[in-house]
Tab-separated table of C-alpha atoms and ligand atoms in Angstrom:
chain	number	residue	atom	x	y	z
A	937	MET	CA	56.052	6.268	4.746
A	938	ASN	CA	54.133	8.764	2.699
A	939	ALA	CA	50.890	8.525	0.789
A	940	ASP	CA	52.716	7.977	-2.493
A	941	ASP	CA	54.414	4.838	-1.181
A	942	ASN	CA	51.088	3.473	-0.027
A	943	MET	CA	49.563	4.079	-3.378
A	944	ARG	CA	52.482	2.422	-5.157
A	945	ARG	CA	52.253	-0.663	-2.953
A	946	ALA	CA	48.522	-0.934	-3.485
A	947	LEU	CA	48.997	-0.693	-7.237
A	948	ASN	CA	51.717	-3.351	-7.160
A	949	ASN	CA	49.490	-5.735	-5.244
A	950	LEU	CA	46.695	-5.135	-7.664
A	951	ARG	CA	49.012	-5.863	-10.589
A	952	LYS	CA	50.117	-9.147	-9.014
A	953	ASP	CA	46.524	-10.085	-8.335
A	954	VAL	CA	45.528	-9.458	-11.912
A	955	GLY	CA	48.476	-11.507	-13.146
A	956	ARG	CA	47.482	-14.424	-10.928
A	957	LYS	CA	43.851	-14.265	-11.980
A	958	TYR	CA	44.904	-14.123	-15.608
A	959	LYS	CA	46.983	-17.275	-15.210
A	960	GLU	CA	44.148	-19.055	-13.429
A	961	THR	CA	41.781	-18.145	-16.210
A	962	LYS	CA	44.219	-19.428	-18.799
A	963	ASN	CA	44.529	-22.700	-16.918
A	964	TYR	CA	40.781	-22.967	-16.684
A	965	GLU	CA	40.423	-22.365	-20.420
A	966	LYS	CA	43.016	-25.002	-21.136
A	967	TRP	CA	41.286	-27.428	-18.846
A	968	MET	CA	37.914	-26.760	-20.509
A	969	PHE	CA	39.514	-27.147	-23.914
A	970	ASN	CA	41.006	-30.505	-23.004
A	971	LEU	CA	37.733	-31.657	-21.540
A	972	ARG	CA	35.927	-30.686	-24.735
A	973	GLN	CA	38.522	-32.493	-26.888
A	974	PHE	CA	38.186	-35.571	-24.748
A	975	TYR	CA	34.417	-35.396	-25.076
A	976	LEU	CA	34.555	-34.965	-28.877
A	977	ARG	CA	36.919	-37.923	-29.218
A	978	GLY	CA	34.443	-39.993	-27.231
A	979	GLN	CA	31.652	-38.909	-29.607
A	980	ASP	CA	33.690	-39.765	-32.682
A	981	ASP	CA	34.303	-43.149	-31.213
A	982	LEU	CA	30.584	-43.751	-30.598
A	983	PHE	CA	29.729	-42.649	-34.126
A	984	SER	CA	32.411	-44.688	-35.826
A	985	ARG	CA	31.336	-47.805	-33.952
A	986	LEU	CA	27.768	-47.201	-35.060
A	987	HIS	CA	28.825	-46.483	-38.653
A	988	ALA	CA	30.655	-49.800	-38.771
A	989	GLU	CA	27.270	-51.489	-38.307
A	990	ILE	CA	25.756	-49.755	-41.337
A	991	ASN	CA	26.211	-50.817	-44.939
A	992	ARG	CA	28.442	-48.485	-46.921
A	993	GLU	CA	25.959	-47.397	-49.563
A	994	ILE	CA	23.421	-46.497	-46.875
A	995	LEU	CA	26.077	-44.785	-44.772
A	996	PHE	CA	26.946	-42.665	-47.773
A	997	LYS	CA	23.316	-41.498	-48.086
A	998	LEU	CA	22.937	-41.203	-44.326
A	999	GLN	CA	25.637	-38.568	-44.053
A	1000	GLU	CA	23.777	-36.420	-46.577
A	1001	ASP	CA	20.410	-36.971	-44.932
A	1002	TYR	CA	18.755	-33.879	-43.493
A	1003	GLU	CA	17.151	-35.638	-40.521
A	1004	TYR	CA	20.438	-37.309	-39.631
A	1005	LYS	CA	22.386	-34.054	-39.855
A	1006	LYS	CA	19.894	-32.399	-37.523
A	1007	LEU	CA	20.069	-35.274	-35.075
A	1008	LYS	CA	23.859	-35.213	-35.138
A	1009	ILE	CA	23.893	-31.572	-34.069
A	1010	GLU	CA	21.512	-32.434	-31.254
A	1011	VAL	CA	23.859	-35.226	-30.175
A	1012	GLN	CA	26.895	-32.975	-30.288
A	1013	CYS	CA	25.240	-30.444	-28.026
A	1014	ASN	CA	23.928	-32.902	-25.488
A	1015	PRO	CA	26.050	-33.006	-22.331
A	1016	PHE	CA	24.272	-36.200	-21.226
A	1017	LEU	CA	25.215	-38.042	-24.371
A	1018	VAL	CA	26.402	-41.193	-22.666
A	1019	GLN	CA	23.087	-41.791	-20.899
A	1020	ASP	CA	21.083	-40.915	-23.998
A	1021	TRP	CA	23.211	-42.740	-26.546
A	1022	GLN	CA	20.972	-45.828	-26.852
A	1023	LYS	CA	18.016	-43.597	-27.678
A	1024	TYR	CA	20.050	-41.718	-30.314
A	1025	LYS	CA	21.413	-44.923	-31.725
A	1026	SER	CA	17.978	-46.382	-32.345
A	1027	ARG	CA	16.840	-43.150	-33.984
A	1028	ILE	CA	19.855	-43.189	-36.297
A	1029	LEU	CA	19.240	-46.823	-37.192
A	1030	GLN	CA	15.625	-45.933	-38.000
A	1031	ILE	CA	16.827	-43.263	-40.429
A	1032	ALA	CA	19.199	-45.807	-41.972
A	1033	GLN	CA	16.274	-48.206	-42.413
A	1034	ARG	CA	14.233	-45.549	-44.147
A	1035	ILE	CA	17.131	-44.857	-46.519
A	1036	ASP	CA	17.510	-48.568	-47.164
A	1037	ARG	CA	13.801	-48.859	-48.017
A	1038	ASN	CA	14.050	-45.917	-50.432
A	1039	LEU	CA	17.175	-47.306	-52.081
A	1040	THR	CA	15.569	-50.636	-52.761
A	1041	SER	CA	12.020	-49.529	-53.559
A	1042	THR	CA	12.525	-46.694	-56.027
A	1043	THR	CA	12.831	-48.290	-59.372
A	1044	PHE	CA	12.131	-45.461	-61.706
A	1045	PRO	CA	11.536	-46.327	-65.334
A	1046	PRO	CA	12.695	-43.327	-67.376
A	1047	THR	CA	10.358	-41.993	-70.046
A	1048	MET	CA	11.501	-43.275	-73.436
A	1049	VAL	CA	11.549	-40.693	-76.183
A	1050	SER	CA	12.408	-41.337	-79.827
A	1051	SER	CA	15.430	-39.368	-81.080
A	1052	LYS	CA	13.388	-36.713	-82.858
A	1053	ASN	CA	10.803	-36.514	-80.054
A	1054	ARG	CA	8.230	-37.700	-82.592
A	1055	SER	CA	5.543	-40.224	-81.811
A	1056	VAL	CA	5.521	-39.453	-78.118
A	1057	ASP	CA	2.235	-39.047	-76.319
A	1058	LYS	CA	0.713	-35.653	-75.536
A	1059	ILE	CA	1.672	-35.710	-71.881
A	1060	THR	CA	5.313	-36.503	-72.607
A	1061	GLN	CA	5.386	-33.706	-75.169
A	1062	LYS	CA	4.243	-31.274	-72.493
A	1063	ARG	CA	6.777	-32.582	-70.013
A	1064	ILE	CA	9.518	-32.099	-72.583
A	1065	LYS	CA	8.352	-28.510	-73.043
A	1066	ILE	CA	8.449	-27.946	-69.296
A	1067	VAL	CA	11.987	-29.305	-68.994
A	1068	LYS	CA	13.182	-27.246	-71.966
A	1069	ARG	CA	11.689	-24.060	-70.543
A	1070	LEU	CA	13.135	-24.817	-67.139
A	1071	ARG	CA	16.600	-25.337	-68.564
A	1072	LYS	CA	16.678	-21.805	-69.951
A	1073	LEU	CA	15.544	-20.318	-66.646
A	1074	THR	CA	17.967	-22.201	-64.438
A	1075	TYR	CA	21.471	-21.292	-63.326
A	1076	GLY	CA	24.124	-23.731	-62.173
A	1077	SER	CA	27.248	-22.828	-60.228
A	1078	LYS	CA	26.899	-19.255	-61.469
A	1079	ARG	CA	24.319	-17.082	-63.141
A	1080	ILE	CA	25.208	-16.371	-66.742
A	1081	SER	CA	22.173	-14.521	-68.036
A	1082	GLN	CA	19.533	-12.197	-66.651
A	1083	CYS	CA	16.637	-14.523	-67.339
A	1084	GLN	CA	18.004	-17.282	-65.111
A	1085	ILE	CA	15.714	-17.168	-62.111
A	1086	ILE	CA	15.975	-20.567	-60.448
A	1087	SER	CA	18.922	-22.543	-59.129
A	1088	ILE	CA	19.654	-26.100	-60.213
A	1089	PHE	CA	19.867	-26.792	-56.453
A	1090	ASP	CA	16.284	-25.629	-55.893
A	1091	VAL	CA	14.044	-28.145	-54.140
A	1092	LEU	CA	11.910	-28.083	-57.287
A	1093	TYR	CA	14.481	-30.305	-58.961
A	1094	VAL	CA	14.410	-32.801	-56.116
A	1095	TYR	CA	10.690	-33.393	-56.563
A	1096	LEU	CA	9.929	-32.349	-60.140
A	1097	PRO	CA	9.331	-35.904	-61.469
A	1098	ILE	CA	6.501	-36.389	-58.945
A	1099	CYS	CA	5.042	-32.859	-58.872
A	1100	PRO	CA	1.324	-33.130	-59.725
A	1101	SER	CA	1.607	-30.441	-62.409
A	1102	PHE	CA	4.490	-32.301	-64.026
A	1103	LEU	CA	2.744	-35.670	-63.896
A	1104	ASN	CA	-0.414	-34.097	-65.300
A	1105	PRO	CA	0.714	-30.978	-67.126
A	1106	PRO	CA	-2.042	-28.414	-67.691
A	1107	ASP	CA	-3.601	-28.204	-71.129
A	1108	LEU	CA	-2.425	-24.752	-72.147
A	1109	GLU	CA	-0.015	-23.023	-74.456
A	1110	TYR	CA	3.384	-22.920	-72.745
A	1111	SER	CA	4.370	-19.362	-73.512
A	1112	GLN	CA	7.306	-17.923	-71.618
A	1113	GLU	CA	4.909	-15.558	-69.896
A	1114	PHE	CA	2.534	-18.300	-68.743
A	1115	PHE	CA	5.431	-20.440	-67.655
A	1116	ILE	CA	7.143	-17.801	-65.522
A	1117	ARG	CA	4.008	-16.353	-63.987
A	1118	LYS	CA	1.884	-19.450	-63.484
A	1119	LEU	CA	3.397	-22.840	-64.080
A	1120	LEU	CA	6.810	-22.320	-62.476
A	1121	PRO	CA	5.415	-20.889	-59.215
A	1122	THR	CA	2.876	-23.722	-59.095
A	1123	LEU	CA	5.547	-26.374	-59.611
A	1124	LYS	CA	7.724	-24.761	-56.957
A	1125	LYS	CA	4.888	-24.710	-54.478
A	1126	GLU	CA	4.113	-28.362	-55.167
A	1127	ALA	CA	7.748	-29.340	-54.659
A	1128	GLU	CA	7.896	-27.431	-51.385
A	1129	GLN	CA	4.737	-29.142	-50.179
A	1130	LEU	CA	6.111	-32.579	-51.066
A	1131	CYS	CA	9.289	-31.688	-49.199
A	1132	ALA	CA	7.413	-30.378	-46.151
A	1133	SER	CA	5.311	-33.541	-45.991
A	1134	ARG	CA	8.526	-35.570	-46.050
A	1135	THR	CA	7.550	-37.482	-49.131
A	1136	ALA	CA	10.414	-39.756	-50.171
A	1137	PRO	CA	11.993	-38.009	-53.164
A	1138	PRO	CA	12.464	-39.894	-56.437
A	1139	PRO	CA	16.043	-40.544	-57.616
A	1140	TYR	CA	17.781	-37.181	-57.656
A	1141	PHE	CA	20.042	-36.366	-60.595
A	1142	LEU	CA	22.594	-34.359	-58.592
A	1143	GLU	CA	23.375	-37.362	-56.399
A	1144	MET	CA	25.398	-40.180	-57.882
A	1145	ASP	CA	22.978	-43.030	-57.293
A	1146	GLY	CA	20.114	-40.896	-58.601
A	1147	ALA	CA	22.063	-39.796	-61.675
A	1148	LEU	CA	22.603	-43.444	-62.558
A	1149	LYS	CA	18.870	-44.173	-62.381
A	1150	VAL	CA	17.214	-41.200	-64.072
A	1151	GLY	CA	16.666	-40.824	-67.817
A	1152	GLY	CA	19.743	-41.184	-69.950
A	1153	LEU	CA	22.183	-39.182	-67.854
A	1154	ARG	CA	24.613	-42.066	-67.436
A	1155	ASP	CA	25.562	-41.812	-71.114
A	1156	GLN	CA	26.193	-38.059	-71.006
A	1157	LEU	CA	29.414	-36.234	-70.124
A	1158	VAL	CA	28.296	-35.170	-66.660
A	1159	PHE	CA	30.449	-37.202	-64.270
A	1160	GLU	CA	33.825	-36.414	-62.772
A	1161	CYS	CA	36.363	-38.124	-60.553
A	1162	ARG	CA	36.203	-37.156	-56.898
A	1163	LEU	CA	39.735	-38.352	-56.247
A	1164	CYS	CA	41.719	-36.311	-58.767
A	1165	ASN	CA	41.368	-33.530	-61.322
A	1166	GLU	CA	42.879	-35.522	-64.158
A	1167	LEU	CA	39.706	-36.727	-65.763
A	1168	ALA	CA	37.564	-34.410	-67.893
A	1169	LEU	CA	33.786	-34.633	-67.676
A	1170	ASN	CA	32.808	-38.040	-68.903
A	1171	ASN	CA	30.082	-40.642	-69.112
A	1172	ILE	CA	29.843	-43.245	-66.382
A	1173	LYS	CA	31.496	-45.951	-68.447
A	1174	LYS	CA	34.687	-43.907	-68.895
A	1175	VAL	CA	34.712	-42.821	-65.247
A	1176	ARG	CA	34.441	-46.457	-64.187
A	1177	LEU	CA	37.439	-47.330	-66.348
A	1178	HIS	CA	39.321	-44.371	-64.891
A	1179	ILE	CA	38.801	-45.305	-61.226
A	1180	LYS	CA	39.824	-48.844	-62.038
A	1181	SER	CA	42.969	-48.060	-64.038
A	1182	VAL	CA	44.175	-44.854	-62.337
A	1183	HIS	CA	43.021	-45.313	-58.745
A	1184	GLU	CA	43.113	-49.098	-58.785
A	1185	LEU	CA	39.659	-49.393	-57.280
A	1186	ASP	CA	37.448	-52.290	-58.115
A	1187	ASP	CA	34.578	-50.709	-60.100
A	1188	ASN	CA	31.696	-52.020	-57.985
A	1189	LEU	CA	28.731	-49.757	-57.274
A	1190	ASN	CA	29.969	-48.660	-53.837
A	1191	ASN	CA	33.289	-47.518	-55.248
A	1192	VAL	CA	31.613	-45.748	-58.136
A	1193	LEU	CA	29.328	-43.900	-55.704
A	1194	TYR	CA	32.316	-43.030	-53.553
A	1195	ALA	CA	34.805	-41.960	-56.230
A	1196	THR	CA	32.518	-40.156	-58.653
A	1197	LYS	CA	30.495	-36.992	-58.539
A	1198	VAL	CA	27.977	-35.262	-60.729
A	1199	ASN	CA	28.818	-31.875	-62.222
A	1200	CYS	CA	25.812	-29.588	-61.758
A	1201	ASP	CA	26.583	-27.357	-64.763
A	1202	ALA	CA	26.982	-30.338	-67.057
A	1203	VAL	CA	23.679	-31.746	-65.800
A	1204	LEU	CA	22.000	-28.426	-66.490
A	1205	THR	CA	23.268	-28.531	-70.072
A	1206	ASN	CA	21.910	-32.075	-70.352
A	1207	LEU	CA	18.734	-31.475	-68.386
A	1208	PHE	CA	16.646	-33.258	-71.012
A	1209	HIS	CA	18.551	-36.479	-70.300
A	1210	ALA	CA	17.887	-36.176	-66.591
A	1211	PHE	CA	14.213	-36.883	-67.302
A	1212	PHE	CA	14.027	-38.721	-70.602
A	1213	LEU	CA	15.791	-41.540	-72.342
A	1214	HIS	CA	16.403	-41.391	-76.065
A	1215	GLN	CA	15.501	-44.447	-78.064
A	1216	HIS	CA	18.259	-44.695	-80.625
B	2113	ZN	ZN1	40.700	-39.704	-60.738
B	2114	ZN	ZN1	20.126	-39.126	-76.955
């Protein structure tokens, strides 16, 4: 036997070894994968049992809730989920209670404005100016002009109705310059502070239940069907008829919240109606 043979044998053994290790690794991966799937199925089961205990309208809001989303990630990463589940469950139910309180407590009388905006008080006049200025500076799903500097999804719009500078607008001329350099940054800061302090937001016009409560948005062509693309933008009355006749859903509030969505660009066009209600 020469040195070459030895070398060849050693290489062959090494090759076999590698092959075996590779297979083992594959099996291990598969095993881990199955374990993970099993674990996720168990989680889904826990969540769906919990969701069955929660009222549908609240559940709908819960799944959009920031605190809940954060908690859910924590749950998904916790390897000791089964032991800790009771603790998580009570935290989730607490969030659901908070949502329930907000849903029932925020009645939000929209500001009535006569059709020509005449005979409204000074403060309302200023608020109308603010909303009109904002509309020009805001972009929806895409930016169309250079001067659009704030997104309709900005937190400002979540809190605008209760921002101190909107509730008590400053007594100054609302030039474009003043608005962009002073008032807009102030409003944004106020909204961020309200958000950081976890103040319950007022009804929000980009969410269905909010859009039905604020100003006169329900009469504008800002709603669409979530279940199909057949229906053009429409007011809530027409959308209700549509989900009843086309999708054969009873048009109760839960179904309307579930089957309808708000179009952000259409809301932007109708921003005035997200804050004020015309008296016709
Ligand atoms: Zn539809
Ligand atoms: Zn009107």
